[in-house]
């Protein structure tokens, strides 16, 4: 079996590559010319450079290949310009799928890595309840909007060759916050705590969810085997945590350094992210303190219903937060990040 993984040099993509190799797939890692291959050192990996911004170039780059499976993990979570989210996450997905269709590739399954962020701030009346697939998506970030637009475009595809069911054989995964070794955004929390500061926002209860990277990978391969065309599956570790839980666990794994825990009102975050966005545009450097980050941090309910993934895919999270944080901090230490 031959598999193509886009975004292979990224956090989630690199773990998908490792699992594909472990399962004996002929594994093709789609990368950009400038992509780091730090986590793609296995000699069995086949590399292919793909330009997701051009359907024409994708057809040329893919014309000599027939893949059984494509896992589309490429995308951006932070951009200087709002329009780039649409260009990369939405149009990039469209170009890739159009090229696959144009080449009449006999694809068994196309797994698209989306995000819980497509739903936005919903079900925020206490007590919070799980976000359901049937809920109306109301993304409150440019990132979430771009992912939702890609999902909607896939859903509107006409029948085409491949897949056995008459339509394009796609399955969508919507993970909540993904963490683990190699991840950089949550790593910044660990770095801050190591430097004796923990920062939280808002005084209203916040229910948050997490999923360890290898559980996302588990879901990818289950979706390839059992996923129903057109279905969308939320992913978490099945538990709900309070906003302080993650930082408490990080602190424990760091040896309980002394710290100052600052909880600021929402308006302070608004000021900080506004300034961060402005500075980012002036310097041309993407910053984590941006308008999207503001909306993500002020959202109070991140519960989601993973029962469909359990029932239809056989998905069962293996790594809960305490163990996942332990593994992550150990990796950061072992690799000189902390």
Short mmCIF file of N, CA and C in Angstrom, two decimals, residues 177-276:
data_model
loop_
_atom_site.label_atom_id
_atom_site.label_comp_id
_atom_site.label_asym_id
_atom_site.label_seq_id
_atom_site.Cartn_x
_atom_site.Cartn_y
_atom_site.Cartn_z
N UNK A 177 -7.15 20.35 21.20
CA UNK A 177 -5.75 20.75 21.32
C UNK A 177 -4.81 19.55 21.32
N UNK A 178 -3.95 19.47 20.32
CA UNK A 178 -3.02 18.34 20.18
C UNK A 178 -1.68 18.73 20.80
N UNK A 179 -1.16 17.86 21.64
CA UNK A 179 0.11 18.13 22.31
C UNK A 179 0.98 16.88 22.26
N UNK A 180 2.24 17.03 22.64
CA UNK A 180 3.16 15.91 22.67
C UNK A 180 4.55 16.35 22.29
N UNK A 181 5.50 15.42 22.23
CA UNK A 181 6.86 15.75 21.81
C UNK A 181 6.87 16.46 20.45
N UNK A 182 7.76 17.43 20.30
CA UNK A 182 7.97 18.19 19.07
C UNK A 182 7.00 19.36 18.91
N UNK A 183 5.94 19.40 19.72
CA UNK A 183 4.97 20.50 19.60
C UNK A 183 5.55 21.76 20.21
N UNK A 184 5.28 22.92 19.59
CA UNK A 184 5.96 24.14 20.01
C UNK A 184 5.07 25.13 20.78
N UNK A 185 3.77 25.17 20.51
CA UNK A 185 2.93 26.16 21.19
C UNK A 185 2.74 25.82 22.67
N UNK A 186 2.35 24.58 22.97
CA UNK A 186 2.23 24.19 24.37
C UNK A 186 3.60 24.17 25.05
N UNK A 187 4.64 23.92 24.27
CA UNK A 187 6.00 23.96 24.81
C UNK A 187 6.30 25.33 25.41
N UNK A 188 5.74 26.39 24.83
CA UNK A 188 5.97 27.74 25.35
C UNK A 188 5.41 27.88 26.75
N UNK A 189 4.33 27.16 27.08
CA UNK A 189 3.83 27.16 28.44
C UNK A 189 4.85 26.55 29.39
N UNK A 190 5.43 25.43 28.95
CA UNK A 190 6.44 24.78 29.79
C UNK A 190 7.64 25.69 30.00
N UNK A 191 8.03 26.39 28.96
CA UNK A 191 9.16 27.32 29.05
C UNK A 191 8.84 28.44 30.03
N UNK A 192 7.60 28.94 29.97
CA UNK A 192 7.20 30.01 30.88
C UNK A 192 7.19 29.54 32.33
N UNK A 193 6.65 28.34 32.55
CA UNK A 193 6.60 27.81 33.92
C UNK A 193 8.00 27.55 34.45
N UNK A 194 8.88 27.06 33.58
CA UNK A 194 10.27 26.86 33.97
C UNK A 194 10.90 28.20 34.40
N UNK A 195 10.40 29.28 33.79
CA UNK A 195 10.90 30.62 34.12
C UNK A 195 10.08 31.27 35.22
N UNK A 196 9.24 30.45 35.89
CA UNK A 196 8.56 30.84 37.13
C UNK A 196 7.28 31.66 36.92
N UNK A 197 6.69 31.62 35.72
CA UNK A 197 5.45 32.36 35.49
C UNK A 197 4.42 31.49 34.79
N UNK A 198 3.20 31.52 35.33
CA UNK A 198 2.07 30.86 34.66
C UNK A 198 1.01 31.92 34.42
N UNK A 199 0.49 31.97 33.21
CA UNK A 199 -0.45 33.03 32.83
C UNK A 199 -1.75 32.41 32.38
N UNK A 200 -2.84 32.84 32.99
CA UNK A 200 -4.18 32.40 32.60
C UNK A 200 -5.05 33.62 32.38
N UNK A 201 -6.18 33.41 31.68
CA UNK A 201 -7.03 34.53 31.31
C UNK A 201 -8.48 34.22 31.64
N UNK A 202 -9.14 35.17 32.25
CA UNK A 202 -10.57 35.05 32.50
C UNK A 202 -10.87 34.36 33.81
N UNK A 203 -11.96 34.80 34.45
CA UNK A 203 -12.32 34.27 35.76
C UNK A 203 -13.48 33.28 35.69
N UNK A 204 -14.14 33.20 34.55
CA UNK A 204 -15.23 32.26 34.37
C UNK A 204 -14.66 30.86 34.12
N UNK A 205 -15.32 29.84 34.63
CA UNK A 205 -14.84 28.46 34.46
C UNK A 205 -14.54 28.16 32.99
N UNK A 206 -13.43 27.51 32.76
CA UNK A 206 -13.06 27.08 31.41
C UNK A 206 -12.85 25.57 31.40
N UNK A 207 -13.64 24.87 30.61
CA UNK A 207 -13.49 23.43 30.43
C UNK A 207 -12.68 23.19 29.16
N UNK A 208 -11.54 22.55 29.31
CA UNK A 208 -10.68 22.34 28.15
C UNK A 208 -10.43 20.85 27.92
N UNK A 209 -10.06 20.53 26.70
CA UNK A 209 -9.82 19.15 26.32
C UNK A 209 -8.50 19.07 25.57
N UNK A 210 -7.91 17.89 25.60
CA UNK A 210 -6.62 17.66 24.95
C UNK A 210 -6.65 16.30 24.25
N UNK A 211 -5.73 16.13 23.32
CA UNK A 211 -5.51 14.81 22.73
C UNK A 211 -4.02 14.67 22.43
N UNK A 212 -3.45 13.57 22.89
CA UNK A 212 -2.03 13.31 22.68
C UNK A 212 -1.80 12.94 21.22
N UNK A 213 -0.66 13.33 20.68
CA UNK A 213 -0.42 13.22 19.24
C UNK A 213 -0.57 11.78 18.72
N UNK A 214 -0.13 10.78 19.49
CA UNK A 214 -0.22 9.41 18.99
C UNK A 214 -1.66 8.91 18.94
N UNK A 215 -2.55 9.52 19.73
CA UNK A 215 -3.97 9.17 19.63
C UNK A 215 -4.59 9.77 18.37
N UNK A 216 -4.12 10.94 17.95
CA UNK A 216 -4.55 11.47 16.65
C UNK A 216 -4.09 10.54 15.53
N UNK A 217 -2.86 10.08 15.64
CA UNK A 217 -2.32 9.15 14.63
C UNK A 217 -3.14 7.87 14.61
N UNK A 218 -3.49 7.35 15.79
CA UNK A 218 -4.35 6.17 15.86
C UNK A 218 -5.62 6.40 15.07
N UNK A 219 -6.24 7.58 15.26
CA UNK A 219 -7.50 7.88 14.58
C UNK A 219 -7.32 7.99 13.07
N UNK A 220 -6.18 8.49 12.63
CA UNK A 220 -5.91 8.60 11.19
C UNK A 220 -5.98 7.23 10.52
N UNK A 221 -5.32 6.25 11.11
CA UNK A 221 -5.28 4.93 10.48
C UNK A 221 -6.60 4.18 10.65
N UNK A 222 -7.31 4.44 11.72
CA UNK A 222 -8.66 3.88 11.85
C UNK A 222 -9.59 4.48 10.82
N UNK A 223 -9.44 5.78 10.56
CA UNK A 223 -10.27 6.43 9.55
C UNK A 223 -9.99 5.87 8.16
N UNK A 224 -8.73 5.55 7.90
CA UNK A 224 -8.37 4.95 6.63
C UNK A 224 -9.05 3.60 6.45
N UNK A 225 -9.16 2.84 7.54
CA UNK A 225 -9.70 1.48 7.49
C UNK A 225 -11.22 1.45 7.58
N UNK A 226 -11.79 2.29 8.47
CA UNK A 226 -13.19 2.15 8.83
C UNK A 226 -14.04 3.40 8.63
N UNK A 227 -13.40 4.51 8.35
CA UNK A 227 -14.15 5.75 8.26
C UNK A 227 -15.16 5.75 7.13
N UNK A 228 -16.31 6.33 7.40
CA UNK A 228 -17.36 6.43 6.39
C UNK A 228 -17.18 7.72 5.61
N UNK A 229 -17.28 7.62 4.29
CA UNK A 229 -17.10 8.79 3.44
C UNK A 229 -18.02 9.92 3.86
N UNK A 230 -17.43 11.10 4.02
CA UNK A 230 -18.19 12.28 4.39
C UNK A 230 -18.36 12.49 5.88
N UNK A 231 -17.91 11.55 6.71
CA UNK A 231 -18.09 11.68 8.15
C UNK A 231 -17.02 12.58 8.77
N UNK A 232 -17.40 13.18 9.89
CA UNK A 232 -16.52 14.11 10.59
C UNK A 232 -16.46 13.67 12.05
N UNK A 233 -15.25 13.45 12.54
CA UNK A 233 -15.09 12.89 13.87
C UNK A 233 -14.28 13.83 14.78
N UNK A 234 -14.86 14.18 15.93
CA UNK A 234 -14.12 14.92 16.94
C UNK A 234 -13.17 13.95 17.65
N UNK A 235 -12.03 14.50 18.09
CA UNK A 235 -11.04 13.69 18.80
C UNK A 235 -10.59 14.41 20.06
N UNK A 236 -10.61 13.71 21.17
CA UNK A 236 -10.00 14.16 22.42
C UNK A 236 -9.55 12.92 23.17
N UNK A 237 -9.05 13.09 24.40
CA UNK A 237 -8.68 11.91 25.18
C UNK A 237 -9.86 11.41 26.01
N UNK A 238 -11.04 12.00 25.79
CA UNK A 238 -12.24 11.54 26.47
C UNK A 238 -12.47 12.16 27.83
N UNK A 239 -11.56 13.03 28.26
CA UNK A 239 -11.68 13.66 29.57
C UNK A 239 -11.86 15.16 29.41
N UNK A 240 -12.31 15.80 30.48
CA UNK A 240 -12.46 17.25 30.51
C UNK A 240 -11.64 17.78 31.68
N UNK A 241 -10.90 18.86 31.43
CA UNK A 241 -9.98 19.40 32.43
C UNK A 241 -10.30 20.87 32.69
N UNK A 242 -9.85 21.35 33.83
CA UNK A 242 -9.94 22.77 34.11
C UNK A 242 -8.69 23.46 33.58
N UNK A 243 -8.79 24.77 33.42
CA UNK A 243 -7.73 25.51 32.75
C UNK A 243 -6.38 25.40 33.45
N UNK A 244 -6.40 25.18 34.76
CA UNK A 244 -5.14 25.12 35.50
C UNK A 244 -4.48 23.74 35.49
N UNK A 245 -5.23 22.71 35.06
CA UNK A 245 -4.73 21.34 35.16
C UNK A 245 -3.43 21.14 34.39
N UNK A 246 -3.41 21.63 33.15
CA UNK A 246 -2.26 21.43 32.28
C UNK A 246 -1.00 22.05 32.89
N UNK A 247 -1.12 23.31 33.34
CA UNK A 247 0.06 23.97 33.91
C UNK A 247 0.49 23.32 35.22
N UNK A 248 -0.46 22.82 36.01
CA UNK A 248 -0.10 22.12 37.24
C UNK A 248 0.73 20.87 36.94
N UNK A 249 0.32 20.13 35.91
CA UNK A 249 1.03 18.91 35.55
C UNK A 249 2.42 19.22 34.99
N UNK A 250 2.50 20.29 34.20
CA UNK A 250 3.81 20.69 33.67
C UNK A 250 4.74 21.05 34.83
N UNK A 251 4.24 21.83 35.76
CA UNK A 251 5.06 22.24 36.90
C UNK A 251 5.56 21.02 37.68
N UNK A 252 4.67 20.04 37.88
CA UNK A 252 5.05 18.83 38.59
C UNK A 252 6.20 18.12 37.89
N UNK A 253 6.11 17.99 36.56
CA UNK A 253 7.15 17.29 35.80
C UNK A 253 8.46 18.08 35.74
N UNK A 254 8.37 19.38 35.98
CA UNK A 254 9.58 20.22 35.99
C UNK A 254 10.23 20.27 37.37
N UNK A 255 9.63 19.53 38.32
CA UNK A 255 10.21 19.49 39.67
C UNK A 255 9.66 20.55 40.60
N UNK A 256 8.45 21.05 40.29
CA UNK A 256 7.78 22.04 41.13
C UNK A 256 8.60 23.30 41.39
N UNK A 257 9.06 23.98 40.33
CA UNK A 257 9.77 25.25 40.55
C UNK A 257 8.82 26.29 41.16
N UNK A 258 9.37 27.25 41.88
CA UNK A 258 8.50 28.31 42.39
C UNK A 258 7.94 29.08 41.20
N UNK A 259 6.74 29.60 41.39
CA UNK A 259 6.12 30.31 40.28
C UNK A 259 5.16 31.37 40.79
N UNK A 260 4.84 32.28 39.89
CA UNK A 260 3.80 33.26 40.10
C UNK A 260 2.70 32.96 39.10
N UNK A 261 1.52 32.66 39.60
CA UNK A 261 0.39 32.37 38.71
C UNK A 261 -0.45 33.64 38.56
N UNK A 262 -0.50 34.15 37.36
CA UNK A 262 -1.22 35.39 37.06
C UNK A 262 -2.49 35.05 36.30
N UNK A 263 -3.61 35.46 36.84
CA UNK A 263 -4.88 35.32 36.13
C UNK A 263 -5.37 36.73 35.80
N UNK A 264 -5.43 37.03 34.52
CA UNK A 264 -5.77 38.38 34.08
C UNK A 264 -7.18 38.40 33.50
N UNK A 265 -7.84 39.54 33.58
CA UNK A 265 -9.16 39.66 32.95
C UNK A 265 -9.03 39.61 31.42
N UNK A 266 -10.15 39.31 30.78
CA UNK A 266 -10.15 39.15 29.32
C UNK A 266 -9.66 40.41 28.62
N UNK A 267 -9.99 41.58 29.14
CA UNK A 267 -9.61 42.81 28.44
C UNK A 267 -8.09 42.97 28.37
N UNK A 268 -7.37 42.45 29.36
CA UNK A 268 -5.91 42.51 29.33
C UNK A 268 -5.39 41.68 28.16
N UNK A 269 -5.96 40.48 28.00
CA UNK A 269 -5.57 39.64 26.86
C UNK A 269 -5.85 40.35 25.55
N UNK A 270 -6.99 41.05 25.46
CA UNK A 270 -7.33 41.76 24.23
C UNK A 270 -6.26 42.80 23.90
N UNK A 271 -5.80 43.53 24.91
CA UNK A 271 -4.76 44.54 24.69
C UNK A 271 -3.46 43.89 24.26
N UNK A 272 -3.07 42.82 24.96
CA UNK A 272 -1.80 42.13 24.67
C UNK A 272 -1.79 41.57 23.25
N UNK A 273 -2.87 40.91 22.85
CA UNK A 273 -2.91 40.30 21.52
C UNK A 273 -3.03 41.34 20.42
N UNK A 274 -3.71 42.46 20.71
CA UNK A 274 -3.79 43.55 19.74
C UNK A 274 -2.40 44.11 19.46
N UNK A 275 -1.65 44.34 20.54
CA UNK A 275 -0.29 44.85 20.38
C UNK A 275 0.59 43.81 19.67
N UNK A 276 0.42 42.52 20.06
CA UNK A 276 1.21 41.46 19.43
C UNK A 276 0.95 41.37 17.95
#
